[in-house]
CSV table of C-alpha atoms in Angstrom, one decimal:
chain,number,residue,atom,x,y,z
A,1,UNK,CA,113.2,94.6,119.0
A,2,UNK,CA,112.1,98.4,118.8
A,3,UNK,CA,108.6,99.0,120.8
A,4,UNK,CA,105.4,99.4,118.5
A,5,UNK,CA,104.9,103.1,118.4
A,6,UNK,CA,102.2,104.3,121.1
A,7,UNK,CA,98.8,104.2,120.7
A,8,UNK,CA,98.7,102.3,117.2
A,9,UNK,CA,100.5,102.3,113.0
A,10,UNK,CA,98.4,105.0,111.4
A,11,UNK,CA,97.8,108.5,112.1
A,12,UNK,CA,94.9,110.3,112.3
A,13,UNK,CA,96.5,113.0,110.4
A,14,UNK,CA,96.8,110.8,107.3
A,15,UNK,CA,93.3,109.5,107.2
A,16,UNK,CA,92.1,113.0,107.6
A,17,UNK,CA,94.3,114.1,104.5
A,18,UNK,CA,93.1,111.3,102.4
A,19,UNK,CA,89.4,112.2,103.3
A,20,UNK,CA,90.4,115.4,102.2
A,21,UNK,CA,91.2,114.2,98.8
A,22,UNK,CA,88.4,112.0,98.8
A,23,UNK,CA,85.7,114.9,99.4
A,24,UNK,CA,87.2,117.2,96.5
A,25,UNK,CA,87.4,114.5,94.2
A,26,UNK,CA,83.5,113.5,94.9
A,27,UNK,CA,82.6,116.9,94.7
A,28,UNK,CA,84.6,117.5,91.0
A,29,UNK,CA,83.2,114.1,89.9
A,30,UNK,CA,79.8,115.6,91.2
A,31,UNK,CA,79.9,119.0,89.2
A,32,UNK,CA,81.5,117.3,86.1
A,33,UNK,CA,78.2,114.9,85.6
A,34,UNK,CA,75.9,117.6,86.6
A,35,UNK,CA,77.2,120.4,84.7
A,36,UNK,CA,79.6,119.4,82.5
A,37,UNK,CA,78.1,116.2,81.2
A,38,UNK,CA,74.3,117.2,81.4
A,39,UNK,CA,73.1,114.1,83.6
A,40,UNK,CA,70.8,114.3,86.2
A,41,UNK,CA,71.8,113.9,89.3
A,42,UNK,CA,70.0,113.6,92.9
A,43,UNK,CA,72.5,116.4,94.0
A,44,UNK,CA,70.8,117.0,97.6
A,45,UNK,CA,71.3,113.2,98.6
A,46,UNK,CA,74.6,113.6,97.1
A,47,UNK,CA,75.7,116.6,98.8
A,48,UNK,CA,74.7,115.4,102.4
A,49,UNK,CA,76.7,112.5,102.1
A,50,UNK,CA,79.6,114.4,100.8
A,51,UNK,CA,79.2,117.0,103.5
A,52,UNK,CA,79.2,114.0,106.3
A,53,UNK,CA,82.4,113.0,105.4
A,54,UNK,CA,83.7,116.9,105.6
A,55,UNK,CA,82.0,117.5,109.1
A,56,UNK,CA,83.8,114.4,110.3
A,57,UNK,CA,87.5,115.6,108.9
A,58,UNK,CA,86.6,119.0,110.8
A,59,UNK,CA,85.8,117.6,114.1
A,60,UNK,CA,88.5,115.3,113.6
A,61,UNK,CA,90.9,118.1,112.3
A,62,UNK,CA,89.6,120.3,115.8
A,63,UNK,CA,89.3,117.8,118.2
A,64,UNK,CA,92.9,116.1,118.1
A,65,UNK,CA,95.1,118.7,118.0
A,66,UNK,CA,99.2,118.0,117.1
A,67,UNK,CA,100.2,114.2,116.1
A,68,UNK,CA,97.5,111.0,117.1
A,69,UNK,CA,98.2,107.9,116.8
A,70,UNK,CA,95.2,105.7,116.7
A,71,UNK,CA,94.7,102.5,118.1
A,72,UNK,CA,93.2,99.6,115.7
A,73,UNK,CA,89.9,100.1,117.0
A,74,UNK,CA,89.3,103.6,116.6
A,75,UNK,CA,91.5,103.7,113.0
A,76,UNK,CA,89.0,100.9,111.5
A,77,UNK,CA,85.6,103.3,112.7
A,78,UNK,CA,87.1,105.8,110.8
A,79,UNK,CA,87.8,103.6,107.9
A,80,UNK,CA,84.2,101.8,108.2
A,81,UNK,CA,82.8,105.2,107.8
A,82,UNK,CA,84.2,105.7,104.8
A,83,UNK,CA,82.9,102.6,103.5
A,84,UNK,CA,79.6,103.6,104.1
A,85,UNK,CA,79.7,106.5,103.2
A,86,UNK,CA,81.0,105.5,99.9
A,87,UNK,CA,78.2,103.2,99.5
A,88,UNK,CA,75.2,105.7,100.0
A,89,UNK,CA,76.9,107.5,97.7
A,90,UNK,CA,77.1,105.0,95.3
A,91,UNK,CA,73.9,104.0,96.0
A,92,UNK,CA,72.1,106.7,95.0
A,93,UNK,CA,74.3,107.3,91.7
A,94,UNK,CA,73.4,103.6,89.9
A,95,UNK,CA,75.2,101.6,92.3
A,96,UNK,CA,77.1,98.1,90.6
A,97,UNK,CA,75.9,100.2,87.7
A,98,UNK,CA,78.6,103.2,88.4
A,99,UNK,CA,82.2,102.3,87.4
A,100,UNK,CA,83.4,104.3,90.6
A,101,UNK,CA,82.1,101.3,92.6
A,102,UNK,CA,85.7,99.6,92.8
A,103,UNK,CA,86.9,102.7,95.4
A,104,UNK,CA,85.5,100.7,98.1
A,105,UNK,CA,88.2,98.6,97.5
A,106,UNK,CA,90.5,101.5,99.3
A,107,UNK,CA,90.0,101.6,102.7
A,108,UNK,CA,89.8,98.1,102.9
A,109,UNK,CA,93.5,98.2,101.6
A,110,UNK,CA,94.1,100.5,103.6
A,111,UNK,CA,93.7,98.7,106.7
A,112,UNK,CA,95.0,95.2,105.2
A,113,UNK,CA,98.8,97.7,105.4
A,114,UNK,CA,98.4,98.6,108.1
A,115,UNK,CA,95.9,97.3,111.2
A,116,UNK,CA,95.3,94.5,112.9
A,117,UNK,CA,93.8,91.1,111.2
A,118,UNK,CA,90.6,91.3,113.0
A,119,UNK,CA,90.3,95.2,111.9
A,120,UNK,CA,90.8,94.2,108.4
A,121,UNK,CA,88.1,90.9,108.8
A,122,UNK,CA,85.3,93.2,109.9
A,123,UNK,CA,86.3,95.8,107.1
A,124,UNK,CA,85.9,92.9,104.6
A,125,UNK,CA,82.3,92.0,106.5
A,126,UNK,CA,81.3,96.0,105.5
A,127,UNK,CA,82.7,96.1,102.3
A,128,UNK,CA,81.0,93.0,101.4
A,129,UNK,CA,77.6,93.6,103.1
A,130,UNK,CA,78.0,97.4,100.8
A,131,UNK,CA,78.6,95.7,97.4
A,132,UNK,CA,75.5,93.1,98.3
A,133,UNK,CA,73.5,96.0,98.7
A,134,UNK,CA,74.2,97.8,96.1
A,135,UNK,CA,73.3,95.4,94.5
A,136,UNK,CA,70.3,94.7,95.6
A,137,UNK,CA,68.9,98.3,95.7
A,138,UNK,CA,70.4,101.5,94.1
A,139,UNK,CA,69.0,104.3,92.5
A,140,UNK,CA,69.2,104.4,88.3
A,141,UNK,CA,72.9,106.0,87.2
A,142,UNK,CA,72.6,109.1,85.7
A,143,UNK,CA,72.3,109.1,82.4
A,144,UNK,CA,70.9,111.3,79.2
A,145,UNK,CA,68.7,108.6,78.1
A,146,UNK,CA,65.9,106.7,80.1
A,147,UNK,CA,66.3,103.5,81.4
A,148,UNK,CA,70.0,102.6,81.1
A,149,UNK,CA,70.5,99.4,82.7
A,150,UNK,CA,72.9,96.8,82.9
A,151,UNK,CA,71.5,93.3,82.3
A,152,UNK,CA,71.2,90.9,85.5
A,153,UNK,CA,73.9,88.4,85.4
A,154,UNK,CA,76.3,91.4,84.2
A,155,UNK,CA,75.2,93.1,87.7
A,156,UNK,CA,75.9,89.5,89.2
A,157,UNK,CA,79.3,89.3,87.6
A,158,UNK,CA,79.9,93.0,88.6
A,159,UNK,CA,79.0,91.7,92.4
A,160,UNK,CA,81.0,88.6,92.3
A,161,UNK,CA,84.3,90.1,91.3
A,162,UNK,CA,84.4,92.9,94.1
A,163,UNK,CA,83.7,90.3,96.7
A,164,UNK,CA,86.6,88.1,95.2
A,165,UNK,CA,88.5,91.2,95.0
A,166,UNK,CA,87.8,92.6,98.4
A,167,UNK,CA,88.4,89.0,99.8
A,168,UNK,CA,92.1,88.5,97.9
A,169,UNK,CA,93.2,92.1,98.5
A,170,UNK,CA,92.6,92.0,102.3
A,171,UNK,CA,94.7,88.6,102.3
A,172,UNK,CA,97.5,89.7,99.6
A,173,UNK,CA,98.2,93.0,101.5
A,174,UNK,CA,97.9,91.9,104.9
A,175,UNK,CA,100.4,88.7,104.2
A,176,UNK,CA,102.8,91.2,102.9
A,177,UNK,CA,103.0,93.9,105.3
A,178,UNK,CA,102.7,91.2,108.3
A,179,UNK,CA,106.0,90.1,106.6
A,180,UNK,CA,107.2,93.2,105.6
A,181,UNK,CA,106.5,94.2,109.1
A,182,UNK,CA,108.4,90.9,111.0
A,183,UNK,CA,111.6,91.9,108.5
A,184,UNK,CA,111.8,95.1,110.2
A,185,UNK,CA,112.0,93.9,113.3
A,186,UNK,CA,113.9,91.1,112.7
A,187,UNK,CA,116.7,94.2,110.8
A,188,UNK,CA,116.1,95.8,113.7
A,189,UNK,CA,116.9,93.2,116.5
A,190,UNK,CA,120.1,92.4,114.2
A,191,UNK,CA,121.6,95.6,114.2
A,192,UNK,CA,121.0,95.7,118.2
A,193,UNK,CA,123.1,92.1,118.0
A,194,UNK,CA,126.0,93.7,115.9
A,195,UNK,CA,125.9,96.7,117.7
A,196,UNK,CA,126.3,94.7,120.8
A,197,UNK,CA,129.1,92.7,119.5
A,198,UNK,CA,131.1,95.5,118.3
A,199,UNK,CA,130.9,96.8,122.2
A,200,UNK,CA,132.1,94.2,123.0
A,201,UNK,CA,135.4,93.9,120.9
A,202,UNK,CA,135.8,97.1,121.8
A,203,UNK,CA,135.7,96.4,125.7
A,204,UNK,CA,139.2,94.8,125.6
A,205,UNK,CA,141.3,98.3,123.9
A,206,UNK,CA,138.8,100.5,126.0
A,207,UNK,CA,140.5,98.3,129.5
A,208,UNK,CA,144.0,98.7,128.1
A,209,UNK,CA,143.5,102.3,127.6
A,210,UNK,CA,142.1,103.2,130.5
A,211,UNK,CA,144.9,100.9,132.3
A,212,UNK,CA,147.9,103.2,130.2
A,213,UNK,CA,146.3,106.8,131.4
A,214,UNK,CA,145.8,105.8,135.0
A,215,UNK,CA,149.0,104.1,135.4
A,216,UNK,CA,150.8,107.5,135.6
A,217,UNK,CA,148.5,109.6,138.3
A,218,UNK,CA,149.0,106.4,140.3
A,219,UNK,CA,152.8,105.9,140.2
A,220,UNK,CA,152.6,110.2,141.2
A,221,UNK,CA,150.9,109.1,144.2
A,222,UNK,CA,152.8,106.1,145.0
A,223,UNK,CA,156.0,108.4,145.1
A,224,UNK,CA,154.5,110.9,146.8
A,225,UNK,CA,153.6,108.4,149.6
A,226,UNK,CA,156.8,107.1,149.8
A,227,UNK,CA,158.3,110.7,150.4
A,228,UNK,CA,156.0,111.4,152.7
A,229,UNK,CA,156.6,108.4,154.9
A,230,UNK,CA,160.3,108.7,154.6
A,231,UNK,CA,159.6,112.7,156.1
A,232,UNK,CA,157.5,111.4,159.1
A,233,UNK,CA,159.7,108.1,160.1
A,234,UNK,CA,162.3,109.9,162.5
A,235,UNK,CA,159.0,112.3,164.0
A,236,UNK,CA,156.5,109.5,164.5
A,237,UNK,CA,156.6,106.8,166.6
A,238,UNK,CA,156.4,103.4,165.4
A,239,UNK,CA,152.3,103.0,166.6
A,240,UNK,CA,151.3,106.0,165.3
A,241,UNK,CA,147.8,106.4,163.5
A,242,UNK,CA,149.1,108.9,160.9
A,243,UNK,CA,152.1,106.1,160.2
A,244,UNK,CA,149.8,103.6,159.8
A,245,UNK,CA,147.3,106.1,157.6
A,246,UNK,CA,150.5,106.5,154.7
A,247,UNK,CA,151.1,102.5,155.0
A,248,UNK,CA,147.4,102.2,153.9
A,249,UNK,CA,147.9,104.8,151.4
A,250,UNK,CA,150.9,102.7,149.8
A,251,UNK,CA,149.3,99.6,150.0
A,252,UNK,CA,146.1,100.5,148.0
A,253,UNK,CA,148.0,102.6,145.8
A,254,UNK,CA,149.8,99.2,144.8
A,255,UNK,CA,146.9,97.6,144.6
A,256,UNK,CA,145.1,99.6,142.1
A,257,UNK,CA,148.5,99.6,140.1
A,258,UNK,CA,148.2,95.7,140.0
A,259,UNK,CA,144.6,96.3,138.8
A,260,UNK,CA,145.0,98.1,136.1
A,261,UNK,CA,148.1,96.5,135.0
A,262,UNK,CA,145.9,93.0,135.2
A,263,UNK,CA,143.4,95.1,132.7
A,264,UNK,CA,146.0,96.3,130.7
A,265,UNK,CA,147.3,92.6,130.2
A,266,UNK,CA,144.3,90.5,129.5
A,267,UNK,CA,144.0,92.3,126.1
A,268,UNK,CA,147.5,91.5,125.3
A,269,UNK,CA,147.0,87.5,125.8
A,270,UNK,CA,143.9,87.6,124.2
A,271,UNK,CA,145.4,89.2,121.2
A,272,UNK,CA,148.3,86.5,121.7
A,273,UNK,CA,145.9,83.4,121.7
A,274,UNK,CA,143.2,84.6,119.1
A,275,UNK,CA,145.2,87.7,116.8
A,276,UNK,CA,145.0,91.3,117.2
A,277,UNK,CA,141.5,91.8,115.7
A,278,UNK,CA,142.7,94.6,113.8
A,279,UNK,CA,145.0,92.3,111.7
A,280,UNK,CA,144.1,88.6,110.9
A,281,UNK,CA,143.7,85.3,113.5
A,282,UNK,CA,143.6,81.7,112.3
A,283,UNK,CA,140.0,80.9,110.9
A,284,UNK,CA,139.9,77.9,113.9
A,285,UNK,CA,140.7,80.8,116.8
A,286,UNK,CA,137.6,82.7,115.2
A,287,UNK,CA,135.2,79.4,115.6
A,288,UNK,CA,136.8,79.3,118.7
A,289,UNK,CA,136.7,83.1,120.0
A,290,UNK,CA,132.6,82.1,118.6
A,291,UNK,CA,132.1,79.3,121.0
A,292,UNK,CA,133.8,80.3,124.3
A,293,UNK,CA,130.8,82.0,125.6
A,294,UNK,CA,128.7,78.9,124.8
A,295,UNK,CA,130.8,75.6,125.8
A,296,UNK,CA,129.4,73.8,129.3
A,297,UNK,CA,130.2,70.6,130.9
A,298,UNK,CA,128.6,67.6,129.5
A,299,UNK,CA,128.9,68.6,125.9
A,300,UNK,CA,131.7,67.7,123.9
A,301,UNK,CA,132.6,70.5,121.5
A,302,UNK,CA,135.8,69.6,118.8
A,303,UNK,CA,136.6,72.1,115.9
A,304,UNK,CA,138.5,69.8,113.2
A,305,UNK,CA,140.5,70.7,110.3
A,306,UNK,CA,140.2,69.4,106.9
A,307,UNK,CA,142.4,71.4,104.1
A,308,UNK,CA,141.8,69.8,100.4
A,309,UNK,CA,144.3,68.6,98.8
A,310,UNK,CA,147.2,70.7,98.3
A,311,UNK,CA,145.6,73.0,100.0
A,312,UNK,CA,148.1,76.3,102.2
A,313,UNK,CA,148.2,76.6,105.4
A,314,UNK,CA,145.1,77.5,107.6
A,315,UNK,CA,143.5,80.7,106.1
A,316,UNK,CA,143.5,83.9,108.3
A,317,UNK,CA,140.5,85.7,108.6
A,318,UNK,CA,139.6,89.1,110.1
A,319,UNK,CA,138.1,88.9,113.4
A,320,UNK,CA,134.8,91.1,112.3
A,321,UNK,CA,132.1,91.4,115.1
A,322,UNK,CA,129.5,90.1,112.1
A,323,UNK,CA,131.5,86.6,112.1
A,324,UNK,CA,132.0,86.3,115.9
A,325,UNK,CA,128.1,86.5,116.6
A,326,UNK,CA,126.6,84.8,113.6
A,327,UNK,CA,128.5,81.8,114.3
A,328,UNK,CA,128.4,82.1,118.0
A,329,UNK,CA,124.4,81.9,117.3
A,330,UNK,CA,124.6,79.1,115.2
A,331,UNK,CA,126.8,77.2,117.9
A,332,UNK,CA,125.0,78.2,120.8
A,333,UNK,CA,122.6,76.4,119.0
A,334,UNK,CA,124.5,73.2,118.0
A,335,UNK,CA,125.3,73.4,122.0
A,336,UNK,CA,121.7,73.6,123.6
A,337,UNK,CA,120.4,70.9,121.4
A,338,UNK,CA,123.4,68.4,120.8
A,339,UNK,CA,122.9,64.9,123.1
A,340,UNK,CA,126.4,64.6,123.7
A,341,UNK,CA,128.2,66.1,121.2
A,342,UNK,CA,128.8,68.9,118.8
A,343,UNK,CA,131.5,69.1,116.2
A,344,UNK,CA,132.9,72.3,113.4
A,345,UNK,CA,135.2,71.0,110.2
A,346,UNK,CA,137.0,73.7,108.8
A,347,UNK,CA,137.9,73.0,105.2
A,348,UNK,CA,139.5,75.2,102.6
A,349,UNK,CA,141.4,75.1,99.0
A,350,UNK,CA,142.6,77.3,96.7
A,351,UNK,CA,139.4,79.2,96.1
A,352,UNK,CA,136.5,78.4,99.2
A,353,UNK,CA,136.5,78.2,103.4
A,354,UNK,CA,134.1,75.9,104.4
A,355,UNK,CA,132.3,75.7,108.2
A,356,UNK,CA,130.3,72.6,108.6
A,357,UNK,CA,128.8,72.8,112.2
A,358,UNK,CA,127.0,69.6,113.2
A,359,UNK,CA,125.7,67.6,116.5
A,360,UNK,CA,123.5,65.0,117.4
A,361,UNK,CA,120.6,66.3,118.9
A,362,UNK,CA,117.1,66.3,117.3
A,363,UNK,CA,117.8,68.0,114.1
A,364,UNK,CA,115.5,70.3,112.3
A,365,UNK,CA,111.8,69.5,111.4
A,366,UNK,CA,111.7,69.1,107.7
A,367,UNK,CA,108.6,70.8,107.0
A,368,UNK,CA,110.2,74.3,108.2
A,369,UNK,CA,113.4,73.2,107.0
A,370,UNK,CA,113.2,75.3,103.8
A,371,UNK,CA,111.8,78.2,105.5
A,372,UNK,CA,114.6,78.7,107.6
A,373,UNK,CA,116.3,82.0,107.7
A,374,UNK,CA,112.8,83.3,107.4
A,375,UNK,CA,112.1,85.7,110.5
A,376,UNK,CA,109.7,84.4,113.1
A,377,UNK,CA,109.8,80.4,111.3
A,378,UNK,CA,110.3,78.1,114.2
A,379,UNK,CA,112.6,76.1,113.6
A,380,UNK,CA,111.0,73.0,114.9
A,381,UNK,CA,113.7,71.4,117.0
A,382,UNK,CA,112.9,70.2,120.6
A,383,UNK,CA,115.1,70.5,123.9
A,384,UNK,CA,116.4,72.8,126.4
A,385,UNK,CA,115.9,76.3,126.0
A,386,UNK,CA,117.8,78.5,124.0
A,387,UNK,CA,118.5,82.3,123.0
A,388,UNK,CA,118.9,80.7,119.3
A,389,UNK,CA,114.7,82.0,118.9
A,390,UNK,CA,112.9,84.7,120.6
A,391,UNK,CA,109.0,84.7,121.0
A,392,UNK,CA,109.0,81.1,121.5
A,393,UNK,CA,106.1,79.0,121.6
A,394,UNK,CA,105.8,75.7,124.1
A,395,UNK,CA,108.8,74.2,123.0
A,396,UNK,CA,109.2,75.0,119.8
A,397,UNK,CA,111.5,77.9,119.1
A,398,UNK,CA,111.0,80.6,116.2
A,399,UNK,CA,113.7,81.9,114.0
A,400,UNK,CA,115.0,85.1,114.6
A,401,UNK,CA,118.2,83.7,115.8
A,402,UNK,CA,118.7,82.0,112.2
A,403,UNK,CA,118.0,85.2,110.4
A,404,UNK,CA,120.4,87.4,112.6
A,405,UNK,CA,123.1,84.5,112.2
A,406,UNK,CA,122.3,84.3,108.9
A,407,UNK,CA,122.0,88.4,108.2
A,408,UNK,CA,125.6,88.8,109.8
A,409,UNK,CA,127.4,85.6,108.2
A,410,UNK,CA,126.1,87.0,104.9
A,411,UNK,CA,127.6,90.5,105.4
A,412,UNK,CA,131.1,89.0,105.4
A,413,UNK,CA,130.5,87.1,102.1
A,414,UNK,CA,128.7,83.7,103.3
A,415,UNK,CA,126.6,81.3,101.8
A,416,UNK,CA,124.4,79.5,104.3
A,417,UNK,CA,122.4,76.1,104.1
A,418,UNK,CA,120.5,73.8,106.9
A,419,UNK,CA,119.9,70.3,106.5
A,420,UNK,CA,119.8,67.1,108.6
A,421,UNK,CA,122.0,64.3,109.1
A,422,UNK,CA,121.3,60.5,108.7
A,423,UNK,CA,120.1,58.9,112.3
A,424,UNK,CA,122.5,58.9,114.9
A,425,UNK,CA,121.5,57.1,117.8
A,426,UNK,CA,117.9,57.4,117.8
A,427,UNK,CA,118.5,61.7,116.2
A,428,UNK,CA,119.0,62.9,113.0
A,429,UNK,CA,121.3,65.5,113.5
A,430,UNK,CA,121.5,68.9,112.5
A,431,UNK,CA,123.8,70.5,109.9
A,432,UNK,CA,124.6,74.0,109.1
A,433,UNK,CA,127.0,74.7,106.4
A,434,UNK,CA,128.7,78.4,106.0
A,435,UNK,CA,130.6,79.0,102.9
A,436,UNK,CA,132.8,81.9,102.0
A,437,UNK,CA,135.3,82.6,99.3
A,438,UNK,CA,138.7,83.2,100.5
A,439,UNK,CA,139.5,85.4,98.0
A,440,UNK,CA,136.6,87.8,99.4
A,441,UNK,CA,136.7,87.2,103.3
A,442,UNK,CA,140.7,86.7,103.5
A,443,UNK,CA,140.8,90.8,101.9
A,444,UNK,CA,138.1,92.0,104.2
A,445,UNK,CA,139.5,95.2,106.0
């Protein structure tokens, strides 16, 4: 997954702008009461609260020069300031009584996108303890006529809803960015696992290449050893170090011929055994191609296959990078949790390929089981540890490996679902079931 970016998620530059458009719209809201609406307004109060929050943008504007990042702590003084500050000014312009009293909903917002939970928890704390206070003391709002006052319980209502409101904001926001946040990683760590993969099928034309432009320096110097020791053999006697210097010469030269040609032929019988993964391999050689880097002794790993019907012959699939590590994931799973055994039926007709990947092991806890394919949902199975989640906790194992299987399978047209077979031998069981059309993934180029 990509780092956090140093030093914290919001820069100070953007607090500092929003100030900015905080100041100028509290000193036009300011003017338009006093002068344009004819209301009396405490402006002296007013304007030193106003002018704290510009002397703070300035010395934050000239004390952090270029692009800071701030840390949670230092981003939620900034935002507690403005929370106060909002509520003196409030405070001395009718309080719950002034409709411009639901702004301190912002920075608590604010902070609910985008710092930590404890940031935003303490935010709440201020915003609430602002509200109860206003509520409890404020100066009358500006008005033309004396003694404009909202009646008690519509104050009480007033105070009631921006608590409730502060309260489900801070929780509404802060869910979604947390999740909005884990699905970028979790993107993030799955294009690092394709991008990987697709290194990897290249390794095997990037050998053989490399093989076809060395083999032709090397046969020059092979020659040109063999000339030279046919020039020296009636000159040199038969214990001669430079004699024994050409032999050398020849016999590594052959050597690194043998090399490459062994890398120039391993792509060859792999194409031979699984396809040329530019064309199309037998849908059981991809499951298998999946599983090789996974299979170990002591687990019994069968791939059977079940056409419907009348079904044709075994479907040919594109080897795509996407297929090889999303089902490699989900077997690697199967593998590190199965008891004894772990089994893949291929089925197809006319119109669907079907992958039904069980074992015996524990199978999946049921109360997650819906939430799977979620990023960072553990997905409640106990055993030996696996890559199949990362960040896990004790023994339980969380589900990125389930969304980056289920993010790759997806890109070459399938349709996952988990679920859990009846008992087997004191286990349930787990099932994953991957279907494709063949219409779709059979045309893939």
């Amino acid at each position: 997954m990509p780092p956090p970016i140093p030093g914290g998620r919001i820069r100070l530059r953007t607090l500092v702008f929003i100030r900015w458009i905080a100041v100028i719209g509290q000193v036009i809201a300011l003017l338009v009461v006093q002068l344009g609406l004819d209301f009396t307004v405490p402006l002296m109060p007013a304007a030193l609260a106003i002018a704290a929050s510009g002397l703070l943008n300035l010395f934050a504007s000239i004390g952090h020069r270029g692009t800071v990042w701030l840390d949670d702590h230092r981003a939620g003084l900034y935002l507690a300031f403005d929370l106060v500050q909002l509520a003196v000014l409030l405070g001395i312009t009718g309080g719950l009584n002034n409709p411009f009293v639901v702004l301190l909903l912002a920075p608590v917002v604010v902070s609910a996108a985008t710092l930590a939970g404890w940031v935003t928890a303490l935010l709440v704390g201020v915003a609430v303890t602002c509200v109860t206070a206003l509520g409890l003391w404020a100066l009358p709002l500006p008005w033309r006529e004396t003694g404009f006052l909202l009646p008690d319980i519509y104050r009480a209502g007033i105070w009631i809803a921006l608590v409730i409101a502060v309260c489900f904001l801070a929780l509404y926001v802060s869910s979604l960015a947390k999740e909005s946040r884990q699905m970028a990683d979790a993107l993030a760590a799955t294009q690092m696992a394709l991008a990987r993969e697709q290194r990897l099928s290249a390794l095997g034309a990037l050998a053989a290449a490399a093989a076809h432009e060395l083999g032709s320096p090397l046969a020059t110097i092979a020659v040109v050893a063999r000339e030279i020791e046919r020039e020296l053999s009636p000159d040199l006697p038969a214990d001669s170090p430079l004699r024994s210097d050409v032999g050398i010469l020849r016999e590594e030269t052959a050597r690194c011929r043998d090399i490459l040609t062994e890398l120039g032929r391993r792509p060859d019988e792999e194409a031979r055994e699984l396809g040329d993964p530019l064309n199309r391999i037998p849908v059981s050689a991809l499951v298998e191609a999946a599983a090789a880097p996974f299979l170990r002794e002591g687990i019994d790993f069968q791939i059977r296959l079940s056409p419907a019907g009348e079904a044709s012959d075994e479907p040919l699939v594109p080897r795509l990078p996407e297929a090889v590590h999303g089902l490699g994931t989900l077997i690697q799973n199967a593998l590190q949790f199965a008891r004894t055994r772990a089994e893949a039926e291929v089925s197809w007709d006319e119109a669907r390929l079907t992958l039904r990947l069980t074992d015996d092991g524990p199978g999946f806890d049921e109360a997650v089981l819906g939430a799977l394919g979620d990023p960072y949902v553990s997905t409640g199975r106990r055993g030996r540890s696996s890559d199949f989640g990362v960040g896990r906790q004790s023994e339980k194992h969380m589900g990125l490996g389930v969304f980056i299987a289920q993010t790759l399978l997806e890109r070459t047209g399938a349709k996952l679902s988990f679920g859990n077979l009846p008992t087997v031998q004191g286990g349930r069981g787990a099932e994953v079931v991957a279907v494709w059309s063949r219409a779709h993934f059979e045309a893939w180029t």
